[in-house]
């Protein structure tokens, strides 16, 4: 370790790799709590970031497919674009790719049970899902929840593969806000919570 303001110069015979290793050491060695990246550590760290909770829907009536999702991001105001992330090999991606549209429903604080119901592998589909959600068919032909804090109906603008997921960019063609004062459902550190 050097004193502040000291410059290290490589002398004759000094290995480049040793210089690189010395330079890299402060990035991990001196910081408490730093761990090598792994799936469990990554999930724990990402859990520090509170998110809203949404239901991603494709289709309506007998054709309804729904999943709980917390990867919603605003992308652009001109045009109105948003982004969701789904598993590359999951059920939802081919349905959305084929149809070219989807809806995102931002869940309200009192909709924890709905979120849990649609996060399971054996989640309801078809008319059973529509009834459970008390959903209606939106202008894009996808299920929309009138009770949601907000709903966005989208035409699929682009798909980008990213590791084991696919980023779906949607152009917003219709939206609805919930009743004034509707509070969103929040997910933080592996559990549901509320805004203070």
Short mmCIF file of N, CA and C in Angstrom, two decimals:
data_model
loop_
_atom_site.label_atom_id
_atom_site.label_comp_id
_atom_site.label_asym_id
_atom_site.label_seq_id
_atom_site.Cartn_x
_atom_site.Cartn_y
_atom_site.Cartn_z
N UNK A 1 0.86 -1.17 0.00
CA UNK A 1 0.00 0.00 0.00
C UNK A 1 0.90 1.23 0.00
N UNK A 2 0.45 2.29 -0.69
CA UNK A 2 1.25 3.50 -0.78
C UNK A 2 0.57 4.62 -0.03
N UNK A 3 1.35 5.65 0.24
CA UNK A 3 0.79 6.84 0.87
C UNK A 3 0.02 7.65 -0.16
N UNK A 4 -0.97 8.42 0.24
CA UNK A 4 -1.68 9.26 -0.72
C UNK A 4 -0.70 10.20 -1.41
N UNK A 5 -0.87 10.37 -2.71
CA UNK A 5 -0.01 11.25 -3.48
C UNK A 5 1.24 10.57 -4.00
N UNK A 6 1.50 9.31 -3.62
CA UNK A 6 2.68 8.59 -4.09
C UNK A 6 2.36 7.93 -5.41
N UNK A 7 3.27 8.03 -6.37
CA UNK A 7 3.10 7.40 -7.67
C UNK A 7 4.01 6.20 -7.75
N UNK A 8 3.48 5.07 -8.18
CA UNK A 8 4.27 3.87 -8.37
C UNK A 8 4.74 3.82 -9.81
N UNK A 9 6.02 3.61 -10.00
CA UNK A 9 6.58 3.47 -11.34
C UNK A 9 7.15 2.08 -11.47
N UNK A 10 6.88 1.44 -12.60
CA UNK A 10 7.43 0.11 -12.84
C UNK A 10 8.91 0.24 -13.14
N UNK A 11 9.74 -0.45 -12.37
CA UNK A 11 11.18 -0.43 -12.61
C UNK A 11 11.60 -1.56 -13.52
N UNK A 12 12.85 -1.63 -13.87
CA UNK A 12 13.33 -2.69 -14.73
C UNK A 12 13.05 -4.05 -14.09
N UNK A 13 12.55 -4.98 -14.91
CA UNK A 13 12.29 -6.32 -14.43
C UNK A 13 10.97 -6.48 -13.68
N UNK A 14 10.20 -5.41 -13.51
CA UNK A 14 8.92 -5.51 -12.82
C UNK A 14 7.89 -6.12 -13.76
N UNK A 15 7.22 -7.15 -13.30
CA UNK A 15 6.23 -7.83 -14.15
C UNK A 15 4.98 -6.98 -14.30
N UNK A 16 4.49 -6.93 -15.52
CA UNK A 16 3.27 -6.17 -15.79
C UNK A 16 2.10 -6.74 -15.00
N UNK A 17 2.02 -8.06 -14.88
CA UNK A 17 0.91 -8.67 -14.15
C UNK A 17 0.93 -8.28 -12.68
N UNK A 18 2.10 -8.16 -12.09
CA UNK A 18 2.18 -7.77 -10.68
C UNK A 18 1.67 -6.35 -10.51
N UNK A 19 2.03 -5.47 -11.43
CA UNK A 19 1.55 -4.09 -11.37
C UNK A 19 0.04 -4.06 -11.50
N UNK A 20 -0.50 -4.85 -12.43
CA UNK A 20 -1.95 -4.88 -12.62
C UNK A 20 -2.65 -5.44 -11.38
N UNK A 21 -2.08 -6.47 -10.78
CA UNK A 21 -2.70 -7.07 -9.59
C UNK A 21 -2.70 -6.09 -8.44
N UNK A 22 -1.58 -5.36 -8.27
CA UNK A 22 -1.49 -4.38 -7.20
C UNK A 22 -2.51 -3.27 -7.41
N UNK A 23 -2.65 -2.84 -8.66
CA UNK A 23 -3.59 -1.76 -8.95
C UNK A 23 -5.04 -2.21 -8.73
N UNK A 24 -5.33 -3.49 -8.97
CA UNK A 24 -6.70 -3.97 -8.85
C UNK A 24 -7.09 -4.29 -7.41
N UNK A 25 -6.11 -4.55 -6.56
CA UNK A 25 -6.40 -5.01 -5.20
C UNK A 25 -7.32 -4.08 -4.40
N UNK A 26 -7.12 -2.75 -4.41
CA UNK A 26 -7.99 -1.90 -3.59
C UNK A 26 -9.47 -1.98 -3.96
N UNK A 27 -9.81 -2.41 -5.17
CA UNK A 27 -11.21 -2.46 -5.58
C UNK A 27 -12.00 -3.50 -4.79
N UNK A 28 -11.33 -4.55 -4.30
CA UNK A 28 -12.07 -5.58 -3.57
C UNK A 28 -11.51 -5.84 -2.17
N UNK A 29 -10.21 -5.71 -2.00
CA UNK A 29 -9.59 -6.14 -0.75
C UNK A 29 -9.98 -5.29 0.45
N UNK A 30 -10.00 -3.97 0.32
CA UNK A 30 -10.20 -3.12 1.47
C UNK A 30 -11.64 -2.80 1.80
N UNK A 31 -12.57 -3.15 0.95
CA UNK A 31 -13.96 -2.78 1.18
C UNK A 31 -14.69 -3.89 1.92
N UNK A 32 -15.20 -3.61 3.11
CA UNK A 32 -15.92 -4.64 3.86
C UNK A 32 -17.23 -5.00 3.17
N UNK A 33 -17.59 -6.28 3.24
CA UNK A 33 -18.86 -6.73 2.69
C UNK A 33 -18.86 -7.03 1.20
N UNK A 34 -17.73 -6.84 0.53
CA UNK A 34 -17.67 -7.12 -0.91
C UNK A 34 -17.51 -8.61 -1.10
N UNK A 35 -18.34 -9.19 -1.95
CA UNK A 35 -18.26 -10.62 -2.24
C UNK A 35 -18.11 -10.83 -3.73
N UNK A 36 -17.58 -11.98 -4.09
CA UNK A 36 -17.49 -12.33 -5.50
C UNK A 36 -18.91 -12.49 -6.03
N UNK A 37 -19.17 -12.00 -7.25
CA UNK A 37 -20.54 -12.10 -7.76
C UNK A 37 -20.97 -13.54 -7.98
N UNK A 38 -22.15 -13.84 -7.57
CA UNK A 38 -22.79 -15.14 -7.77
C UNK A 38 -24.28 -14.90 -7.79
N UNK A 39 -25.05 -15.90 -8.17
CA UNK A 39 -26.49 -15.71 -8.31
C UNK A 39 -27.13 -15.31 -6.98
N UNK A 40 -26.79 -16.00 -5.89
CA UNK A 40 -27.41 -15.70 -4.59
C UNK A 40 -27.05 -14.29 -4.13
N UNK A 41 -25.77 -13.93 -4.25
CA UNK A 41 -25.33 -12.59 -3.84
C UNK A 41 -25.99 -11.51 -4.70
N UNK A 42 -26.11 -11.79 -6.00
CA UNK A 42 -26.73 -10.84 -6.92
C UNK A 42 -28.20 -10.62 -6.55
N UNK A 43 -28.92 -11.73 -6.29
CA UNK A 43 -30.33 -11.61 -5.91
C UNK A 43 -30.49 -10.82 -4.62
N UNK A 44 -29.64 -11.10 -3.64
CA UNK A 44 -29.71 -10.39 -2.37
C UNK A 44 -29.46 -8.90 -2.57
N UNK A 45 -28.43 -8.57 -3.34
CA UNK A 45 -28.12 -7.16 -3.58
C UNK A 45 -29.25 -6.47 -4.35
N UNK A 46 -29.79 -7.13 -5.36
CA UNK A 46 -30.89 -6.54 -6.13
C UNK A 46 -32.14 -6.39 -5.28
N UNK A 47 -32.30 -7.24 -4.27
CA UNK A 47 -33.44 -7.12 -3.36
C UNK A 47 -33.42 -5.84 -2.55
N UNK A 48 -32.28 -5.16 -2.52
CA UNK A 48 -32.18 -3.89 -1.82
C UNK A 48 -32.91 -2.78 -2.56
N UNK A 49 -33.22 -3.02 -3.83
CA UNK A 49 -33.88 -2.02 -4.66
C UNK A 49 -35.38 -2.28 -4.66
N UNK A 50 -36.18 -1.44 -4.00
CA UNK A 50 -37.63 -1.66 -3.97
C UNK A 50 -38.22 -1.50 -5.37
N UNK A 51 -39.20 -2.33 -5.70
CA UNK A 51 -39.87 -2.23 -7.00
C UNK A 51 -41.38 -2.28 -6.80
N UNK A 52 -42.07 -1.87 -7.82
CA UNK A 52 -43.50 -2.10 -7.88
C UNK A 52 -43.73 -3.54 -8.30
N UNK A 53 -44.97 -3.97 -8.30
CA UNK A 53 -45.33 -5.32 -8.71
C UNK A 53 -46.39 -5.20 -9.80
N UNK A 54 -46.21 -5.95 -10.88
CA UNK A 54 -47.15 -5.87 -11.99
C UNK A 54 -47.64 -7.25 -12.40
N UNK A 55 -48.72 -7.27 -13.15
CA UNK A 55 -49.15 -8.48 -13.85
C UNK A 55 -48.99 -8.20 -15.33
N UNK A 56 -48.22 -9.04 -16.00
CA UNK A 56 -48.05 -8.98 -17.44
C UNK A 56 -49.10 -9.90 -18.04
N UNK A 57 -49.89 -9.40 -18.98
CA UNK A 57 -50.95 -10.21 -19.57
C UNK A 57 -50.82 -10.27 -21.08
N UNK A 58 -51.20 -11.41 -21.61
CA UNK A 58 -51.29 -11.61 -23.06
C UNK A 58 -52.59 -12.36 -23.33
N UNK A 59 -53.41 -11.81 -24.19
CA UNK A 59 -54.67 -12.43 -24.55
C UNK A 59 -55.78 -12.10 -23.57
N UNK A 60 -56.98 -12.60 -23.89
CA UNK A 60 -58.14 -12.43 -23.01
C UNK A 60 -59.07 -13.61 -23.24
N UNK A 61 -60.09 -13.73 -22.40
CA UNK A 61 -61.00 -14.86 -22.51
C UNK A 61 -60.27 -16.18 -22.33
N UNK A 62 -60.59 -17.17 -23.16
CA UNK A 62 -59.95 -18.49 -23.09
C UNK A 62 -58.44 -18.43 -23.33
N UNK A 63 -57.98 -17.37 -23.98
CA UNK A 63 -56.59 -17.24 -24.41
C UNK A 63 -55.72 -16.48 -23.41
N UNK A 64 -56.23 -16.19 -22.23
CA UNK A 64 -55.51 -15.34 -21.27
C UNK A 64 -54.33 -16.07 -20.63
N UNK A 65 -53.17 -15.41 -20.67
CA UNK A 65 -51.97 -15.87 -19.96
C UNK A 65 -51.49 -14.69 -19.12
N UNK A 66 -51.16 -14.96 -17.85
CA UNK A 66 -50.81 -13.90 -16.91
C UNK A 66 -49.60 -14.33 -16.09
N UNK A 67 -48.71 -13.39 -15.79
CA UNK A 67 -47.60 -13.68 -14.88
C UNK A 67 -47.26 -12.44 -14.06
N UNK A 68 -46.83 -12.68 -12.81
CA UNK A 68 -46.36 -11.60 -11.95
C UNK A 68 -44.96 -11.20 -12.41
N UNK A 69 -44.72 -9.89 -12.37
CA UNK A 69 -43.47 -9.35 -12.91
C UNK A 69 -43.12 -8.08 -12.14
N UNK A 70 -41.84 -7.87 -11.85
CA UNK A 70 -41.45 -6.59 -11.23
C UNK A 70 -40.38 -5.86 -12.04
N UNK A 71 -40.19 -6.27 -13.29
CA UNK A 71 -39.18 -5.62 -14.12
C UNK A 71 -39.83 -4.68 -15.13
N UNK A 72 -40.40 -3.60 -14.66
CA UNK A 72 -41.04 -2.60 -15.51
C UNK A 72 -40.21 -1.32 -15.48
N UNK A 73 -39.88 -0.80 -16.65
CA UNK A 73 -39.07 0.41 -16.74
C UNK A 73 -39.62 1.33 -17.82
N UNK A 74 -39.72 2.59 -17.53
CA UNK A 74 -40.05 3.59 -18.53
C UNK A 74 -38.82 3.78 -19.42
N UNK A 75 -39.00 3.79 -20.74
CA UNK A 75 -37.87 3.90 -21.67
C UNK A 75 -37.85 5.25 -22.37
N UNK A 76 -39.00 5.72 -22.86
CA UNK A 76 -39.03 6.93 -23.68
C UNK A 76 -40.38 7.63 -23.56
N UNK A 77 -40.34 8.96 -23.66
CA UNK A 77 -41.57 9.75 -23.68
C UNK A 77 -42.00 10.09 -25.09
N UNK A 78 -41.08 10.01 -26.06
CA UNK A 78 -41.41 10.32 -27.44
C UNK A 78 -40.65 9.40 -28.38
N UNK A 79 -41.25 8.27 -28.77
CA UNK A 79 -42.61 7.82 -28.47
C UNK A 79 -42.69 7.24 -27.06
N UNK A 80 -43.90 6.97 -26.60
CA UNK A 80 -44.11 6.37 -25.28
C UNK A 80 -43.70 4.90 -25.34
N UNK A 81 -42.59 4.57 -24.67
CA UNK A 81 -42.08 3.20 -24.67
C UNK A 81 -41.83 2.76 -23.24
N UNK A 82 -42.08 1.47 -22.98
CA UNK A 82 -41.70 0.86 -21.71
C UNK A 82 -41.01 -0.47 -21.98
N UNK A 83 -40.39 -1.01 -20.94
CA UNK A 83 -39.63 -2.25 -21.07
C UNK A 83 -40.03 -3.21 -19.96
N UNK A 84 -40.18 -4.48 -20.32
CA UNK A 84 -40.34 -5.56 -19.35
C UNK A 84 -39.33 -6.65 -19.71
N UNK A 85 -39.00 -7.46 -18.74
CA UNK A 85 -38.03 -8.54 -18.95
C UNK A 85 -38.69 -9.87 -18.60
N UNK A 86 -38.63 -10.83 -19.54
CA UNK A 86 -39.22 -12.16 -19.31
C UNK A 86 -38.17 -13.23 -19.60
N UNK A 87 -38.36 -14.41 -19.02
CA UNK A 87 -37.44 -15.52 -19.27
C UNK A 87 -37.43 -15.88 -20.75
N UNK A 88 -36.23 -16.07 -21.27
CA UNK A 88 -36.07 -16.40 -22.69
C UNK A 88 -36.81 -17.69 -23.04
N UNK A 89 -36.75 -18.68 -22.16
CA UNK A 89 -37.37 -19.97 -22.43
C UNK A 89 -38.74 -20.12 -21.76
N UNK A 90 -39.28 -19.03 -21.23
CA UNK A 90 -40.56 -19.09 -20.54
C UNK A 90 -41.75 -19.14 -21.49
N UNK A 91 -42.94 -19.31 -20.90
CA UNK A 91 -44.18 -19.41 -21.67
C UNK A 91 -44.63 -18.09 -22.29
N UNK A 92 -44.30 -16.99 -21.63
CA UNK A 92 -44.85 -15.70 -22.05
C UNK A 92 -44.20 -15.16 -23.33
N UNK A 93 -42.91 -15.33 -23.47
CA UNK A 93 -42.21 -14.74 -24.61
C UNK A 93 -42.80 -15.15 -25.96
N UNK A 94 -42.97 -16.45 -26.26
CA UNK A 94 -43.49 -16.79 -27.58
C UNK A 94 -44.91 -16.27 -27.82
N UNK A 95 -45.70 -16.20 -26.76
CA UNK A 95 -47.07 -15.69 -26.90
C UNK A 95 -47.06 -14.22 -27.29
N UNK A 96 -46.20 -13.44 -26.63
CA UNK A 96 -46.13 -12.01 -26.94
C UNK A 96 -45.50 -11.80 -28.31
N UNK A 97 -44.45 -12.54 -28.61
CA UNK A 97 -43.78 -12.40 -29.92
C UNK A 97 -44.76 -12.68 -31.06
N UNK A 98 -45.54 -13.73 -30.91
CA UNK A 98 -46.49 -14.12 -31.96
C UNK A 98 -47.61 -13.10 -32.12
N UNK A 99 -48.15 -12.63 -31.00
CA UNK A 99 -49.29 -11.71 -31.04
C UNK A 99 -48.88 -10.28 -31.33
N UNK A 100 -47.68 -9.90 -30.88
CA UNK A 100 -47.20 -8.54 -31.09
C UNK A 100 -47.78 -7.51 -30.15
N UNK A 101 -48.34 -7.96 -29.01
CA UNK A 101 -48.88 -7.00 -28.04
C UNK A 101 -48.92 -7.63 -26.65
N UNK A 102 -49.06 -6.77 -25.64
CA UNK A 102 -49.18 -7.22 -24.25
C UNK A 102 -49.73 -6.06 -23.42
N UNK A 103 -50.10 -6.36 -22.18
CA UNK A 103 -50.52 -5.32 -21.24
C UNK A 103 -49.76 -5.51 -19.93
N UNK A 104 -49.50 -4.40 -19.26
CA UNK A 104 -48.85 -4.41 -17.95
C UNK A 104 -49.78 -3.71 -16.98
N UNK A 105 -50.13 -4.40 -15.90
CA UNK A 105 -51.04 -3.87 -14.88
C UNK A 105 -50.27 -3.69 -13.58
N UNK A 106 -50.14 -2.45 -13.13
CA UNK A 106 -49.42 -2.14 -11.89
C UNK A 106 -50.36 -2.42 -10.72
N UNK A 107 -49.96 -3.37 -9.87
CA UNK A 107 -50.85 -3.78 -8.78
C UNK A 107 -50.92 -2.75 -7.66
N UNK A 108 -52.10 -2.66 -7.06
CA UNK A 108 -52.34 -1.77 -5.93
C UNK A 108 -51.99 -2.49 -4.63
N UNK A 109 -51.84 -1.71 -3.58
CA UNK A 109 -51.40 -2.21 -2.28
C UNK A 109 -52.22 -3.41 -1.78
N UNK A 110 -53.50 -3.45 -2.04
CA UNK A 110 -54.35 -4.53 -1.55
C UNK A 110 -54.37 -5.77 -2.44
N UNK A 111 -53.48 -5.85 -3.42
CA UNK A 111 -53.52 -6.96 -4.38
C UNK A 111 -52.37 -7.96 -4.21
N UNK A 112 -51.90 -8.14 -2.99
CA UNK A 112 -50.81 -9.09 -2.71
C UNK A 112 -51.19 -10.51 -3.12
N UNK A 113 -52.41 -10.91 -2.77
CA UNK A 113 -52.85 -12.28 -3.06
C UNK A 113 -52.85 -12.56 -4.57
N UNK A 114 -53.29 -11.59 -5.34
CA UNK A 114 -53.28 -11.73 -6.81
C UNK A 114 -51.85 -11.92 -7.30
N UNK A 115 -50.94 -11.11 -6.77
CA UNK A 115 -49.53 -11.23 -7.15
C UNK A 115 -49.01 -12.63 -6.87
N UNK A 116 -49.30 -13.14 -5.69
CA UNK A 116 -48.85 -14.48 -5.30
C UNK A 116 -49.47 -15.55 -6.19
N UNK A 117 -50.77 -15.43 -6.47
CA UNK A 117 -51.46 -16.42 -7.32
C UNK A 117 -50.81 -16.55 -8.69
N UNK A 118 -50.34 -15.43 -9.25
CA UNK A 118 -49.81 -15.46 -10.61
C UNK A 118 -48.29 -15.52 -10.67
N UNK A 119 -47.67 -15.78 -9.52
CA UNK A 119 -46.22 -15.99 -9.50
C UNK A 119 -45.88 -17.48 -9.46
N UNK A 120 -46.89 -18.33 -9.27
CA UNK A 120 -46.68 -19.78 -9.18
C UNK A 120 -46.59 -20.40 -10.58
N UNK A 121 -45.87 -21.52 -10.70
CA UNK A 121 -45.82 -22.23 -11.99
C UNK A 121 -47.20 -22.71 -12.45
N UNK A 122 -48.07 -23.07 -11.49
CA UNK A 122 -49.41 -23.56 -11.84
C UNK A 122 -50.46 -22.45 -11.79
N UNK A 123 -50.05 -21.25 -12.15
CA UNK A 123 -50.94 -20.09 -12.07
C UNK A 123 -52.16 -20.25 -12.98
N UNK A 124 -53.27 -19.60 -12.61
CA UNK A 124 -54.49 -19.68 -13.42
C UNK A 124 -54.27 -19.09 -14.81
N UNK A 125 -55.03 -19.60 -15.78
CA UNK A 125 -54.99 -19.09 -17.15
C UNK A 125 -56.40 -19.11 -17.71
N UNK A 126 -56.56 -18.56 -18.90
CA UNK A 126 -57.85 -18.58 -19.59
C UNK A 126 -58.94 -17.84 -18.82
N UNK A 127 -60.17 -18.34 -18.93
CA UNK A 127 -61.31 -17.69 -18.28
C UNK A 127 -61.18 -17.67 -16.77
N UNK A 128 -60.53 -18.69 -16.20
CA UNK A 128 -60.33 -18.71 -14.74
C UNK A 128 -59.51 -17.51 -14.30
N UNK A 129 -58.48 -17.16 -15.07
CA UNK A 129 -57.66 -15.99 -14.76
C UNK A 129 -58.48 -14.71 -14.90
N UNK A 130 -59.25 -14.61 -15.98
CA UNK A 130 -60.07 -13.41 -16.20
C UNK A 130 -61.05 -13.20 -15.04
N UNK A 131 -61.68 -14.29 -14.58
CA UNK A 131 -62.64 -14.19 -13.48
C UNK A 131 -61.95 -13.82 -12.17
N UNK A 132 -60.83 -14.48 -11.88
CA UNK A 132 -60.11 -14.20 -10.64
C UNK A 132 -59.66 -12.74 -10.58
N UNK A 133 -59.25 -12.20 -11.72
CA UNK A 133 -58.76 -10.82 -11.78
C UNK A 133 -59.88 -9.80 -11.97
N UNK A 134 -61.07 -10.28 -12.30
CA UNK A 134 -62.16 -9.39 -12.69
C UNK A 134 -61.67 -8.48 -13.82
N UNK A 135 -60.97 -9.09 -14.78
CA UNK A 135 -60.33 -8.36 -15.87
C UNK A 135 -61.30 -8.13 -17.03
N UNK A 136 -60.96 -7.14 -17.84
CA UNK A 136 -61.71 -6.84 -19.06
C UNK A 136 -60.74 -6.89 -20.23
N UNK A 137 -61.28 -7.04 -21.43
CA UNK A 137 -60.42 -7.04 -22.61
C UNK A 137 -60.12 -5.60 -23.01
N UNK A 138 -58.83 -5.29 -23.15
CA UNK A 138 -58.42 -3.95 -23.54
C UNK A 138 -58.43 -3.76 -25.05
N UNK A 139 -58.02 -2.58 -25.50
CA UNK A 139 -58.04 -2.26 -26.93
C UNK A 139 -57.05 -3.11 -27.73
N UNK A 140 -56.04 -3.66 -27.07
CA UNK A 140 -55.06 -4.51 -27.76
C UNK A 140 -55.45 -5.98 -27.72
N UNK A 141 -56.59 -6.29 -27.09
CA UNK A 141 -57.02 -7.69 -26.98
C UNK A 141 -56.41 -8.41 -25.80
N UNK A 142 -55.79 -7.66 -24.89
CA UNK A 142 -55.15 -8.26 -23.71
C UNK A 142 -55.93 -7.90 -22.45
N UNK A 143 -55.82 -8.77 -21.43
CA UNK A 143 -56.53 -8.57 -20.17
C UNK A 143 -56.01 -7.33 -19.44
N UNK A 144 -56.95 -6.51 -18.99
CA UNK A 144 -56.63 -5.29 -18.25
C UNK A 144 -57.43 -5.33 -16.95
N UNK A 145 -56.80 -4.92 -15.84
CA UNK A 145 -57.45 -4.92 -14.53
C UNK A 145 -57.94 -3.51 -14.19
N UNK A 146 -59.25 -3.29 -14.18
CA UNK A 146 -59.76 -1.97 -13.80
C UNK A 146 -59.36 -1.58 -12.37
N UNK A 147 -59.07 -2.57 -11.52
CA UNK A 147 -58.70 -2.31 -10.12
C UNK A 147 -57.21 -2.02 -9.93
N UNK A 148 -56.42 -2.08 -11.00
CA UNK A 148 -54.98 -1.85 -10.89
C UNK A 148 -54.67 -0.38 -10.60
N UNK A 149 -53.49 -0.13 -10.05
CA UNK A 149 -53.05 1.24 -9.83
C UNK A 149 -52.84 1.96 -11.16
N UNK A 150 -52.44 1.21 -12.19
CA UNK A 150 -52.29 1.74 -13.55
C UNK A 150 -52.21 0.55 -14.50
N UNK A 151 -52.61 0.76 -15.74
CA UNK A 151 -52.51 -0.28 -16.77
C UNK A 151 -51.96 0.34 -18.04
N UNK A 152 -51.08 -0.39 -18.71
CA UNK A 152 -50.47 0.05 -19.97
C UNK A 152 -50.70 -1.02 -21.02
N UNK A 153 -51.31 -0.66 -22.12
CA UNK A 153 -51.48 -1.60 -23.23
C UNK A 153 -50.45 -1.24 -24.29
N UNK A 154 -49.75 -2.26 -24.76
CA UNK A 154 -48.60 -2.02 -25.64
C UNK A 154 -48.61 -2.87 -26.90
N UNK A 155 -48.08 -2.30 -27.96
CA UNK A 155 -47.71 -3.04 -29.16
C UNK A 155 -46.23 -3.35 -29.02
N UNK A 156 -45.84 -4.56 -29.36
CA UNK A 156 -44.43 -4.96 -29.24
C UNK A 156 -43.61 -4.20 -30.27
N UNK A 157 -42.65 -3.42 -29.78
CA UNK A 157 -41.80 -2.59 -30.64
C UNK A 157 -40.49 -3.31 -30.97
N UNK A 158 -39.91 -4.00 -29.98
CA UNK A 158 -38.62 -4.68 -30.20
C UNK A 158 -38.40 -5.71 -29.11
N UNK A 159 -37.53 -6.68 -29.42
CA UNK A 159 -37.10 -7.70 -28.47
C UNK A 159 -35.58 -7.73 -28.49
N UNK A 160 -34.97 -7.83 -27.31
CA UNK A 160 -33.51 -7.90 -27.22
C UNK A 160 -33.14 -9.01 -26.24
N UNK A 161 -32.41 -10.02 -26.71
CA UNK A 161 -31.97 -11.09 -25.81
C UNK A 161 -30.90 -10.54 -24.88
N UNK A 162 -31.00 -10.90 -23.60
CA UNK A 162 -30.06 -10.45 -22.58
C UNK A 162 -29.87 -11.59 -21.59
N UNK A 163 -28.83 -12.40 -21.79
CA UNK A 163 -28.59 -13.54 -20.92
C UNK A 163 -29.73 -14.53 -21.01
N UNK A 164 -30.26 -14.93 -19.84
CA UNK A 164 -31.36 -15.91 -19.83
C UNK A 164 -32.73 -15.24 -19.94
N UNK A 165 -32.76 -13.95 -20.20
CA UNK A 165 -34.01 -13.21 -20.34
C UNK A 165 -34.09 -12.51 -21.70
N UNK A 166 -35.26 -11.99 -22.00
CA UNK A 166 -35.48 -11.18 -23.20
C UNK A 166 -36.13 -9.88 -22.75
N UNK A 167 -35.59 -8.77 -23.23
CA UNK A 167 -36.16 -7.46 -22.94
C UNK A 167 -37.19 -7.16 -24.02
N UNK A 168 -38.41 -6.91 -23.61
CA UNK A 168 -39.49 -6.59 -24.54
C UNK A 168 -39.78 -5.10 -24.43
N UNK A 169 -39.63 -4.40 -25.54
CA UNK A 169 -39.94 -2.97 -25.58
C UNK A 169 -41.35 -2.82 -26.14
N UNK A 170 -42.21 -2.15 -25.39
CA UNK A 170 -43.58 -1.95 -25.82
C UNK A 170 -43.89 -0.50 -26.08
N UNK A 171 -44.59 -0.23 -27.19
CA UNK A 171 -45.08 1.12 -27.47
C UNK A 171 -46.46 1.23 -26.84
N UNK A 172 -46.62 2.18 -25.93
CA UNK A 172 -47.88 2.33 -25.19
C UNK A 172 -48.93 2.94 -26.12
N UNK A 173 -50.04 2.20 -26.32
CA UNK A 173 -51.12 2.68 -27.18
C UNK A 173 -52.37 3.04 -26.38
N UNK A 174 -52.43 2.61 -25.14
CA UNK A 174 -53.55 2.97 -24.25
C UNK A 174 -53.07 2.82 -22.82
N UNK A 175 -53.58 3.67 -21.94
CA UNK A 175 -53.25 3.54 -20.52
C UNK A 175 -54.41 4.01 -19.67
N UNK A 176 -54.41 3.53 -18.44
CA UNK A 176 -55.44 3.93 -17.48
C UNK A 176 -54.79 4.05 -16.11
N UNK A 177 -55.15 5.09 -15.39
CA UNK A 177 -54.67 5.25 -14.02
C UNK A 177 -55.74 4.77 -13.06
N UNK A 178 -55.33 4.36 -11.89
CA UNK A 178 -56.28 3.91 -10.88
C UNK A 178 -57.00 5.10 -10.26
N UNK A 179 -57.83 4.80 -9.30
CA UNK A 179 -58.55 5.85 -8.58
C UNK A 179 -57.55 6.75 -7.87
N UNK A 180 -57.86 8.05 -7.74
CA UNK A 180 -56.96 8.95 -7.03
C UNK A 180 -56.65 8.40 -5.63
N UNK A 181 -55.40 8.48 -5.25
CA UNK A 181 -54.99 7.99 -3.94
C UNK A 181 -54.65 6.51 -3.90
N UNK A 182 -54.77 5.80 -5.04
CA UNK A 182 -54.42 4.37 -5.06
C UNK A 182 -52.94 4.21 -4.79
N UNK A 183 -52.60 3.40 -3.83
CA UNK A 183 -51.20 3.17 -3.47
C UNK A 183 -50.71 1.89 -4.12
N UNK A 184 -49.48 1.88 -4.64
CA UNK A 184 -48.96 0.69 -5.32
C UNK A 184 -48.50 -0.38 -4.35
N UNK A 185 -48.54 -1.62 -4.81
CA UNK A 185 -47.93 -2.73 -4.08
C UNK A 185 -46.42 -2.64 -4.30
N UNK A 186 -45.64 -2.83 -3.24
CA UNK A 186 -44.18 -2.69 -3.31
C UNK A 186 -43.54 -4.00 -2.86
N UNK A 187 -42.44 -4.36 -3.53
CA UNK A 187 -41.68 -5.57 -3.19
C UNK A 187 -40.26 -5.15 -2.84
N UNK A 188 -39.77 -5.61 -1.66
CA UNK A 188 -38.44 -5.20 -1.18
C UNK A 188 -37.87 -6.30 -0.29
N UNK A 189 -36.63 -6.68 -0.57
CA UNK A 189 -35.93 -7.71 0.21
C UNK A 189 -36.75 -9.00 0.34
N UNK A 190 -37.35 -9.42 -0.77
CA UNK A 190 -38.03 -10.70 -0.81
C UNK A 190 -39.42 -10.74 -0.21
N UNK A 191 -39.99 -9.57 0.10
CA UNK A 191 -41.35 -9.57 0.64
C UNK A 191 -42.11 -8.31 0.22
N UNK A 192 -43.43 -8.41 0.34
CA UNK A 192 -44.28 -7.28 0.02
C UNK A 192 -44.21 -6.27 1.16
N UNK A 193 -44.31 -5.01 0.80
CA UNK A 193 -44.30 -3.95 1.80
C UNK A 193 -45.15 -2.80 1.28
N UNK A 194 -45.19 -1.72 2.03
CA UNK A 194 -45.98 -0.56 1.63
C UNK A 194 -45.13 0.69 1.69
N UNK A 195 -45.54 1.69 0.95
CA UNK A 195 -44.87 2.98 1.04
C UNK A 195 -45.15 3.58 2.41
N UNK A 196 -44.19 4.32 2.93
CA UNK A 196 -44.37 4.95 4.25
C UNK A 196 -45.36 6.10 4.17
#
